[in-house]
XYZ file of C-alpha atoms in Angstrom:
60
model
C 14.940 -33.899 100.358
C 11.109 -32.578 100.109
C 8.270 -33.012 98.123
C 9.044 -29.644 96.562
C 12.164 -31.818 94.863
C 10.127 -34.458 93.008
C 10.605 -35.492 89.345
C 7.940 -36.737 88.051
C 8.528 -39.276 85.745
C 5.946 -38.940 82.811
C 7.074 -35.173 81.580
C 10.142 -34.997 84.091
C 9.170 -31.766 85.668
C 8.612 -31.009 89.179
C 6.179 -32.377 90.499
C 5.671 -29.030 92.422
C 4.829 -27.403 88.966
C 1.723 -29.620 87.987
C 2.699 -29.886 84.416
C 1.190 -32.785 83.710
C -2.530 -34.490 85.203
C 0.832 -37.197 87.161
C 1.792 -33.676 88.482
C -1.304 -32.660 89.625
C -2.803 -36.286 90.875
C 0.992 -36.664 92.876
C 1.208 -33.273 94.168
C -2.633 -33.382 95.283
C -1.754 -36.675 97.658
C 1.557 -35.511 98.771
C -0.357 -32.642 100.494
C -3.061 -34.578 101.919
C -1.261 -37.189 103.214
C 0.843 -34.771 105.386
C -1.036 -35.152 108.892
C 1.262 -32.269 110.572
C 1.122 -28.951 109.199
C 4.323 -27.364 110.384
C 1.902 -25.018 112.713
C 1.244 -28.102 114.422
C 4.570 -29.320 114.942
C 5.207 -26.142 116.447
C 3.020 -25.762 118.556
C 3.144 -29.546 120.447
C 6.764 -28.158 120.594
C 5.575 -25.406 122.388
C 3.631 -27.216 124.110
C 5.930 -29.499 125.576
C 8.820 -26.516 126.655
C 6.319 -25.054 128.588
C 5.557 -28.759 130.121
C 9.168 -28.955 130.804
C 9.458 -25.498 132.226
C 6.314 -26.189 134.772
C 8.094 -29.857 136.123
C 11.175 -28.014 136.491
C 10.247 -25.385 138.100
C 7.968 -27.542 140.782
C 10.438 -30.075 141.096
C 12.817 -27.555 142.965
């Protein structure tokens, strides 16, 4: 379940739509509380893969 699927308890709308002040505050909180962006995760995975390839190459 992603944050785009969350339903607001105040207005029963999707939080991502920001219909009421509660939705907008929740949406802003969720956006700020996400420490890892998809780009950062992709970069970390790419670095780990390169390091693993170098380790395998060095070991053989």
